[in-house]
Tab-separated table of C-alpha atoms in Angstrom:
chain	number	residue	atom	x	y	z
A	1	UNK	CA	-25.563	58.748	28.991
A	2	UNK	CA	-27.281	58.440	25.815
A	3	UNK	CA	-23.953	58.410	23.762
A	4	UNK	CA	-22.557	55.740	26.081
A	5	UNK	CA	-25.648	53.810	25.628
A	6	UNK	CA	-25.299	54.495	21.933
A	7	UNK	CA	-21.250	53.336	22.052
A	8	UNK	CA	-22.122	50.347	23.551
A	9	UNK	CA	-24.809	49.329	21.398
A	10	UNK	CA	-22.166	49.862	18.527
A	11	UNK	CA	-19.585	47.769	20.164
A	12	UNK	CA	-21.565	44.956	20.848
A	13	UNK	CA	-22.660	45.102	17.045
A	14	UNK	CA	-19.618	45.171	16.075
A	15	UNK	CA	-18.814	42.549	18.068
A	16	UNK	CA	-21.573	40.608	16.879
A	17	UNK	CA	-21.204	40.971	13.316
A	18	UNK	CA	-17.205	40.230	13.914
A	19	UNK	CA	-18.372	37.226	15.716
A	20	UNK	CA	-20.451	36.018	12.745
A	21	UNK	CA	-17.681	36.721	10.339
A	22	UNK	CA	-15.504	34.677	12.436
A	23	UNK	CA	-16.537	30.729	10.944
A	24	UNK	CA	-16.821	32.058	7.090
A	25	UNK	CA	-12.942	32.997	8.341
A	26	UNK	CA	-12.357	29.385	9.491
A	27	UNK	CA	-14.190	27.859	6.334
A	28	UNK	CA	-12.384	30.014	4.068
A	29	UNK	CA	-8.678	29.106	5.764
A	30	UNK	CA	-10.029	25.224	5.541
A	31	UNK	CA	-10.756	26.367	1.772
A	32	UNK	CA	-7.458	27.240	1.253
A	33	UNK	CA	-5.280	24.707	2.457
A	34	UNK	CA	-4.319	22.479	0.786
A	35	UNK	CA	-6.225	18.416	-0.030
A	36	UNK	CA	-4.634	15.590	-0.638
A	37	UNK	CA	-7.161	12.426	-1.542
A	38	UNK	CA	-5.938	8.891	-0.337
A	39	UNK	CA	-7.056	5.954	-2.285
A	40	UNK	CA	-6.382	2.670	-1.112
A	41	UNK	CA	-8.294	-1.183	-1.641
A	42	UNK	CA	-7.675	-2.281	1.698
A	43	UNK	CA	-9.245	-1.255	5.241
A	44	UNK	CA	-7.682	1.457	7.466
A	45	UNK	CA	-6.488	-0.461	10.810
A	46	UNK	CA	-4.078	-3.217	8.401
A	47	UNK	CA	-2.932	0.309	6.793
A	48	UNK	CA	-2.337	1.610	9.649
A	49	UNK	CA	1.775	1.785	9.569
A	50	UNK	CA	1.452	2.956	6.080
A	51	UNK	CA	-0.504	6.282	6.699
A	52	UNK	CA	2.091	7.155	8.815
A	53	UNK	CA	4.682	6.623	6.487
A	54	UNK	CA	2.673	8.593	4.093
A	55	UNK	CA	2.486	11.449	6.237
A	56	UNK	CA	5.943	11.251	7.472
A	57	UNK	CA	6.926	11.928	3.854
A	58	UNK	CA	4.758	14.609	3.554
A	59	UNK	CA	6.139	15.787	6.600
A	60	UNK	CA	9.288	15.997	4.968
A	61	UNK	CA	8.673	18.284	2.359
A	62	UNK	CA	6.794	20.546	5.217
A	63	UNK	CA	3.449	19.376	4.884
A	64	UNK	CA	1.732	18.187	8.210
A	65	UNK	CA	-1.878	16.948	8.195
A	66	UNK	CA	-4.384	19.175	9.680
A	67	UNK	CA	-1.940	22.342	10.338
A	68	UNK	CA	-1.365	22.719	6.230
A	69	UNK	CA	-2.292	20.285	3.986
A	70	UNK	CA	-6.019	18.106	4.828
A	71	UNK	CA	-6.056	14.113	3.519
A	72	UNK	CA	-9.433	12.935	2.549
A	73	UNK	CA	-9.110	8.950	2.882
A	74	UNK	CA	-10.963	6.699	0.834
A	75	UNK	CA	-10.982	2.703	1.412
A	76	UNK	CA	-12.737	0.297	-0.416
A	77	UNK	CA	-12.088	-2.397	2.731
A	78	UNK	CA	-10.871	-4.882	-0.413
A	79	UNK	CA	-13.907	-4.352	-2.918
A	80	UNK	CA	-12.165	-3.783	-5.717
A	81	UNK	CA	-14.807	-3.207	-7.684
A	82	UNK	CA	-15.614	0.189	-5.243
A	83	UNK	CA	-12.307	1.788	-6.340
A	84	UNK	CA	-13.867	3.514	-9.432
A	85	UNK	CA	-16.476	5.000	-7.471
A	86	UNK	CA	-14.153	6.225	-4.480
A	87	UNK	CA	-11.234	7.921	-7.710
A	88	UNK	CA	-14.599	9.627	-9.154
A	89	UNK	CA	-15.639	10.639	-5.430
A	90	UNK	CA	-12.030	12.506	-4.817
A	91	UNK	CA	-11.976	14.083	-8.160
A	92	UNK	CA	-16.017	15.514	-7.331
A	93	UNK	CA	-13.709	17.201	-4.211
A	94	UNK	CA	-11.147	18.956	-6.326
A	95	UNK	CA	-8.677	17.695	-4.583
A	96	UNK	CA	-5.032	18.651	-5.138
A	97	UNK	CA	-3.308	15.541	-5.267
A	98	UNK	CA	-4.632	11.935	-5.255
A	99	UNK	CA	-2.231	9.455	-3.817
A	100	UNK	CA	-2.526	5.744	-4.638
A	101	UNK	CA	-0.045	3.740	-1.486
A	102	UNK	CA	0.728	0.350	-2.074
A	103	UNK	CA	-2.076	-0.170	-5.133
A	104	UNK	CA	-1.836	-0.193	-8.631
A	105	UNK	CA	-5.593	-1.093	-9.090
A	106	UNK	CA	-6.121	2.225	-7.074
A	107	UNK	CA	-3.740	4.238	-9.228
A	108	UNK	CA	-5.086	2.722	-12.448
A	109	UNK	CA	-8.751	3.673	-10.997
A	110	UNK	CA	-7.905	7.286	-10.209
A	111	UNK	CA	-5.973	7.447	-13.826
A	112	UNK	CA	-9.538	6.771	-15.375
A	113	UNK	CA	-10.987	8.777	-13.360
A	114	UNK	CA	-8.951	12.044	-14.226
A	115	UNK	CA	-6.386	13.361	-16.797
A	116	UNK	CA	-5.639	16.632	-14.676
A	117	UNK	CA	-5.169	16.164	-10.943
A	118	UNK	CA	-1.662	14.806	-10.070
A	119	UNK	CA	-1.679	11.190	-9.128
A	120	UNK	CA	1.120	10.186	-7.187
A	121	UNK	CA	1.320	5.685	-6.538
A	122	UNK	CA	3.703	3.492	-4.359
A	123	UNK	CA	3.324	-0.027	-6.369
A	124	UNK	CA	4.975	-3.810	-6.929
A	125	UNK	CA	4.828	-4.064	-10.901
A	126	UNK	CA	6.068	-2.428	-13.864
A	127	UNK	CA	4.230	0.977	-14.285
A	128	UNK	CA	4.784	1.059	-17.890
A	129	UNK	CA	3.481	-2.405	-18.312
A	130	UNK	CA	0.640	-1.903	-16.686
A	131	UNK	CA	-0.276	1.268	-18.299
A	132	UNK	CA	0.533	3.642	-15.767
A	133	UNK	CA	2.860	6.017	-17.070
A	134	UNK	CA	4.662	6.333	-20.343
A	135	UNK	CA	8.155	5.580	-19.061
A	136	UNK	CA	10.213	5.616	-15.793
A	137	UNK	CA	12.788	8.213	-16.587
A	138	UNK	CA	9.793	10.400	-17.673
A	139	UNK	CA	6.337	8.942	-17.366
A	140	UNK	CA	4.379	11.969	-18.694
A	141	UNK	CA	0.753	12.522	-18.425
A	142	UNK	CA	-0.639	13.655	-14.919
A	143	UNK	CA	0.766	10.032	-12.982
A	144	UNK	CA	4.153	9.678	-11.209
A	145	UNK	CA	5.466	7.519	-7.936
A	146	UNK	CA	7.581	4.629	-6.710
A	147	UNK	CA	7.972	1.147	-7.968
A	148	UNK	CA	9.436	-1.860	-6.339
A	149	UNK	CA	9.129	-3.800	-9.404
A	150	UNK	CA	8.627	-6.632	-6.910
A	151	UNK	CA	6.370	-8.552	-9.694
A	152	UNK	CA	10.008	-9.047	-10.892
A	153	UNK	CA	11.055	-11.160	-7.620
A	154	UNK	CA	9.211	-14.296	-8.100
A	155	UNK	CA	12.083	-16.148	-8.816
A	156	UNK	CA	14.214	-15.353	-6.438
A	157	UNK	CA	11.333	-15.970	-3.685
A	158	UNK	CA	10.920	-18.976	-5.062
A	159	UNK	CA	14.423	-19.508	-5.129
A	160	UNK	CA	14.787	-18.967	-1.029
A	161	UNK	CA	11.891	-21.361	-0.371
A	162	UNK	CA	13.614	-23.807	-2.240
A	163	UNK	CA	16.544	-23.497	-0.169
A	164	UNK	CA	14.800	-23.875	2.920
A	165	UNK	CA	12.751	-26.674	1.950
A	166	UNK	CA	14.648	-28.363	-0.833
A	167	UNK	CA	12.941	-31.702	-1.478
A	168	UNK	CA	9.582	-29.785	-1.875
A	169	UNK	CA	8.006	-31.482	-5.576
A	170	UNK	CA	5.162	-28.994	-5.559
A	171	UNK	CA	4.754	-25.078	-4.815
A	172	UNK	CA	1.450	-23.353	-4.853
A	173	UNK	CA	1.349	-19.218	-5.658
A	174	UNK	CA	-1.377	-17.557	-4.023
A	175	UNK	CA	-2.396	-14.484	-6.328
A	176	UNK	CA	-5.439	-12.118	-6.682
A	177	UNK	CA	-6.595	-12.422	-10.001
A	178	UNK	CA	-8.041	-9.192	-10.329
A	179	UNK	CA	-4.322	-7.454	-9.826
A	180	UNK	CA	-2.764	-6.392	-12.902
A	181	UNK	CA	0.603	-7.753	-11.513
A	182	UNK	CA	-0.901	-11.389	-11.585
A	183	UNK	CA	-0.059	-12.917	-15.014
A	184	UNK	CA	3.800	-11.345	-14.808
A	185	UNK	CA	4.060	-12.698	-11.441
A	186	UNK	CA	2.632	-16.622	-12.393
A	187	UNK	CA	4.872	-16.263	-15.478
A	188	UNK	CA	8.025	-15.340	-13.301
A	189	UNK	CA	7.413	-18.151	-10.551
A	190	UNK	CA	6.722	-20.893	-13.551
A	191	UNK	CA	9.538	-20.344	-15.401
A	192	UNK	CA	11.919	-20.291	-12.340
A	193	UNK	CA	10.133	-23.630	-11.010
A	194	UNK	CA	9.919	-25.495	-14.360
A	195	UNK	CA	14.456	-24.455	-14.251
A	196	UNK	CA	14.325	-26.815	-10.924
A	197	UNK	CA	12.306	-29.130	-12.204
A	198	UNK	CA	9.339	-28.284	-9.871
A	199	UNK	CA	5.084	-28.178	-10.350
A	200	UNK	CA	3.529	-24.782	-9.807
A	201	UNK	CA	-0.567	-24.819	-8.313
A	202	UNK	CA	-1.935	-21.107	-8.823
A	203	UNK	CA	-4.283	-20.534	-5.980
A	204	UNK	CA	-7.175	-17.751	-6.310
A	205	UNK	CA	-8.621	-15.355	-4.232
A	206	UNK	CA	-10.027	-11.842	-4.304
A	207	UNK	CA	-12.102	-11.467	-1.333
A	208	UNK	CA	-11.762	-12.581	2.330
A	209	UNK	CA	-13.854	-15.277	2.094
A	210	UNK	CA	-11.754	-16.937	-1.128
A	211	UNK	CA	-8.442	-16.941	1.369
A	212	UNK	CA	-9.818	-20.000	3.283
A	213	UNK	CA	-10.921	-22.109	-0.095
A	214	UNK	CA	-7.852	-21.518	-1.134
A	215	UNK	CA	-6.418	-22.965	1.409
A	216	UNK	CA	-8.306	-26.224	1.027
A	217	UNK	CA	-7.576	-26.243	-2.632
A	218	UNK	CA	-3.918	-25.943	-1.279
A	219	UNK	CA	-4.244	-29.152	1.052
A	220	UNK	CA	-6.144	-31.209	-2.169
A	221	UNK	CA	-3.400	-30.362	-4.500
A	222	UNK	CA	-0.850	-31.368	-1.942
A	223	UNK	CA	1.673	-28.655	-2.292
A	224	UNK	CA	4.137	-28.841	-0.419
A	225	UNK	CA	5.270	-25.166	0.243
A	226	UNK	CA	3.857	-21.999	-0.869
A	227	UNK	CA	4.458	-18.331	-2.305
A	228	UNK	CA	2.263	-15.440	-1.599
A	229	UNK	CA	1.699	-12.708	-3.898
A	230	UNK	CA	1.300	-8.939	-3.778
A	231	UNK	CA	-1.764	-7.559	-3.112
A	232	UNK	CA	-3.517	-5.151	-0.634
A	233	UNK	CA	-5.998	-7.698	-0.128
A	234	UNK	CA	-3.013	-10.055	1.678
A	235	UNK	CA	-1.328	-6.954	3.330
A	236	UNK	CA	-4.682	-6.584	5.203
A	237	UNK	CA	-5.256	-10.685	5.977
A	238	UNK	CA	-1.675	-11.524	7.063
A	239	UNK	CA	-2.498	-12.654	10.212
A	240	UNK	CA	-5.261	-15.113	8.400
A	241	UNK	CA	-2.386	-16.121	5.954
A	242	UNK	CA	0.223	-16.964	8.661
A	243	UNK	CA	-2.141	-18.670	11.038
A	244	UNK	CA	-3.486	-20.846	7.620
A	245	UNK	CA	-0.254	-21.895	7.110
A	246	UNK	CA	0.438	-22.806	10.395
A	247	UNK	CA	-2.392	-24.870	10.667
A	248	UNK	CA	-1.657	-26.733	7.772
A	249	UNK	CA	2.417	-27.263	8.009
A	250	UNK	CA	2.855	-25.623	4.763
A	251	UNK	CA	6.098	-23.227	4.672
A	252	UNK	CA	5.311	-20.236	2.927
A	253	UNK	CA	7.350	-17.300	1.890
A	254	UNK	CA	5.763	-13.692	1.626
A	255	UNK	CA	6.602	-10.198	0.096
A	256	UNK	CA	7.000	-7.814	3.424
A	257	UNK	CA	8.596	-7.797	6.359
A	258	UNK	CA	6.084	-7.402	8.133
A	259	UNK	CA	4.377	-10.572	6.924
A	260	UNK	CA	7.223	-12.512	8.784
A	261	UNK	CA	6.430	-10.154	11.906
A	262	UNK	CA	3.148	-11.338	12.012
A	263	UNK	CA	4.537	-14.899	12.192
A	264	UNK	CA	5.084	-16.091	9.092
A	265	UNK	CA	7.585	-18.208	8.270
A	266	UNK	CA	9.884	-15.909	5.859
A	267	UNK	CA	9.798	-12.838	3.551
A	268	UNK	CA	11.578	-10.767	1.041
A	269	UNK	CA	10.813	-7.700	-1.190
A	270	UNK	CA	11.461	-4.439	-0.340
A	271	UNK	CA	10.534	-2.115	2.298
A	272	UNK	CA	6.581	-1.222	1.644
A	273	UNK	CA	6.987	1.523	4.477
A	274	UNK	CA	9.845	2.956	3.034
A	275	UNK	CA	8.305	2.813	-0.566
A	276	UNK	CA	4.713	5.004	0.762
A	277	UNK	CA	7.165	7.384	2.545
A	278	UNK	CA	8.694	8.305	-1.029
A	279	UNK	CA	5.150	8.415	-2.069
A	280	UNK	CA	4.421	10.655	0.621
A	281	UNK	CA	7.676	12.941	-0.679
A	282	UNK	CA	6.199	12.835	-4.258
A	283	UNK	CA	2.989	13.978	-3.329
A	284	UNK	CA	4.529	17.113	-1.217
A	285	UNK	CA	6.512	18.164	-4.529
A	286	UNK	CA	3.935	17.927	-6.314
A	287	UNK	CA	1.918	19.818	-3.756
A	288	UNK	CA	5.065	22.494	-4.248
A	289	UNK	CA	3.921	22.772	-7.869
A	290	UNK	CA	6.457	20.101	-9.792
A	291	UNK	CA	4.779	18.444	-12.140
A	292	UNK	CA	4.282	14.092	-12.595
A	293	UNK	CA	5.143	14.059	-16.225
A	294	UNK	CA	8.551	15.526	-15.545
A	295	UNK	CA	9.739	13.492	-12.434
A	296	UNK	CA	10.950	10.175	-12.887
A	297	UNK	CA	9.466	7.165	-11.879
A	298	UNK	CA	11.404	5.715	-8.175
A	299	UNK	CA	12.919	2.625	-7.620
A	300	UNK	CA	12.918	0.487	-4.841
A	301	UNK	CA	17.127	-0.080	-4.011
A	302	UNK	CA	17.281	-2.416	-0.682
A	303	UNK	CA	15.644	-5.598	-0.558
A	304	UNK	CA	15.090	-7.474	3.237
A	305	UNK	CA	14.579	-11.067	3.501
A	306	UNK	CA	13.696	-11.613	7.216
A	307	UNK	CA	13.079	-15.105	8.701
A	308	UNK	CA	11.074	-16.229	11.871
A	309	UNK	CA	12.660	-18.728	13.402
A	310	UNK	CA	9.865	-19.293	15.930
A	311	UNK	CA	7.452	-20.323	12.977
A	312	UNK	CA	10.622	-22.791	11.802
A	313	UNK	CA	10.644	-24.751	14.510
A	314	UNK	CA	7.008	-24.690	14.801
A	315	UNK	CA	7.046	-26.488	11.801
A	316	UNK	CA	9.951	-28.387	12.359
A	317	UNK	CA	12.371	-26.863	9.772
A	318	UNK	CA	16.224	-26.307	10.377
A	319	UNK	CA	17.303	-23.238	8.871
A	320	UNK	CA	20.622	-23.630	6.642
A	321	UNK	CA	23.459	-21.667	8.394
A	322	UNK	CA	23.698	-20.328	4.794
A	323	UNK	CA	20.509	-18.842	4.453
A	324	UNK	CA	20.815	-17.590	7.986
A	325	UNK	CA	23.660	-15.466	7.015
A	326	UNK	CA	22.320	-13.807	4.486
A	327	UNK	CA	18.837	-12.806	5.981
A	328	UNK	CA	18.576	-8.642	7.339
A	329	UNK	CA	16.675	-9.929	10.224
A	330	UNK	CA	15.797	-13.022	12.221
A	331	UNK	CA	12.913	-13.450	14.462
A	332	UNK	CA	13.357	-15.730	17.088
């Protein structure tokens, strides 16, 4: 009886200390998987559609959040000026990656904030022009990613607008000036407008509260259509944009399809999804163990200029049969 009695009080010690063991187990398996920081201006339900494409191209290198890689997510809900702290906040983490979707003020905060964990963007501009990386085919250092170059398709925005509304005197560009992309972009639109013949107003704003002064600034100058820049800060109000310019008549072209989804009038640049999906494949090779300074810089290759009809005819415009043809999508 007494060696029973003494059995049992060894199993259930054993079972005790196993159970005790049993969350230093779990913490040490969290330890070891792998974390990926996400840095991004904006605010997460906007972003929403671009997580997902992030972690479907993690997915596709084999990497599924919360069975073998974690993401810590950092959003600076279009403070700017919080980015710095949020770069310094993943490198205090040790995380294994930090990936920048959609932001080059977010990839340019992280690449202050550390020469030695990967940093893997999705951006609009030229990364070597804005300091990113040392060149596409090999940007060296500890930053790599995808570019749309999309600072690059001010022109030709400017360009469709024009066909749509052709006896418009005077566009306004809406641009945040605290992007990096800014003064390329202006430059682009300018030059393309002065070729027609046509004014340019640059329009300002780098918080929520500047969108709707701008917009008043717009009605004072009189412009008669108007071009929306890239920035997170206008992926996350597009809904304020397109109902703004509804209000006020004003045709208005924008960089992503989903911009004309949300009922504005017209859009083309590349596919943003598409472009933090690749990000999402960079980061899981780089998770593999490839390293940024060796893998080129990606380029966006299919551009989409989608048109809402609906918001035409709301403002009374006819549609050329020409530009019809050549749009990817219409809404109607």
């Amino acid at each position: 009886m007494q060696f029973d009695q003494l059995k049992r009080r060894e199993f259930i010690t054993l079972l005790g200390g196993a159970a005790a063991t049993w969350p230093l187990v779990a913490r040490a398996q969290q330890r070891a998987m792998r974390v990926v920081g996400f840095l991004r201006p904006g605010s997460p339900e906007p972003n929403a559609h671009l997580v997902a494409a992030f972690r479907k191209g993690l997915d596709e290198t084999g990497y599924v959040e919360g069975r073998n890689v974690a993401i810590e997510y950092r959003w600076a809900h279009n403070f700017n000026d919080r980015l710095p702290e949020l770069a310094a906040d993943l490198v205090r983490l040790r995380v294994a990656v930090i990936a920048t979707p959609g932001s080059t003020a977010a990839a340019a905060a992280a690449k202050s904030a550390t020469t030695t964990i990967p940093i893997v963007f999705s951006a609009g501009g030229d990364p070597v022009q804005t300091g990113l990386v040392a060149s596409l085919n090999r940007p060296g250092g500890n930053v790599t990613g995808a570019s749309s170059m999309s600072g690059e398709l001010g022109a030709k925005r400017l360009g469709l607008l024009q066909e749509l509304v052709p006896r418009v005197a005077r566009f306004a560009v809406l641009v945040n000036p605290d992007n990096p992309l800014v003064e390329a972009f202006v430059t682009d639109v300018r030059a393309a407008a002065a070729a027609i013949g046509r004014q340019i107003e640059v329009l300002t704003a780098s918080a929520n509260r500047d969108i709707d002064t701008a917009f008043a600034m717009l009605v004072e100058k009189r412009a008669d259509a108007l071009l929306v820049g890239l920035d997170p800060l206008f992926v996350s109000r597009r809904v304020q944009l397109a109902t703004l310019a509804a209000r006020h008549a004003v045709p208005a072209i924008y960089p992503f399809r989903e911009d004309a989804e949300a009922g504005g009038l017209m859009s083309y640049g590349p596919s943003n999804t598409d472009l933090v999906r690749q990000a999402g494949i960079y980061t899981g090779r780089v998770l593999k163990g490839e390293k940024p300074a060796d893998m080129p810089i990606l380029r966006a290759t299919k551009f989409e200029l989608v048109i809402n009809l609906k918001t035409a005819k709301a403002l009374g415009l006819a549609v050329p049969p020409t530009l019809l043809a050549t749009a990817d999508e219409v809404i109607e």
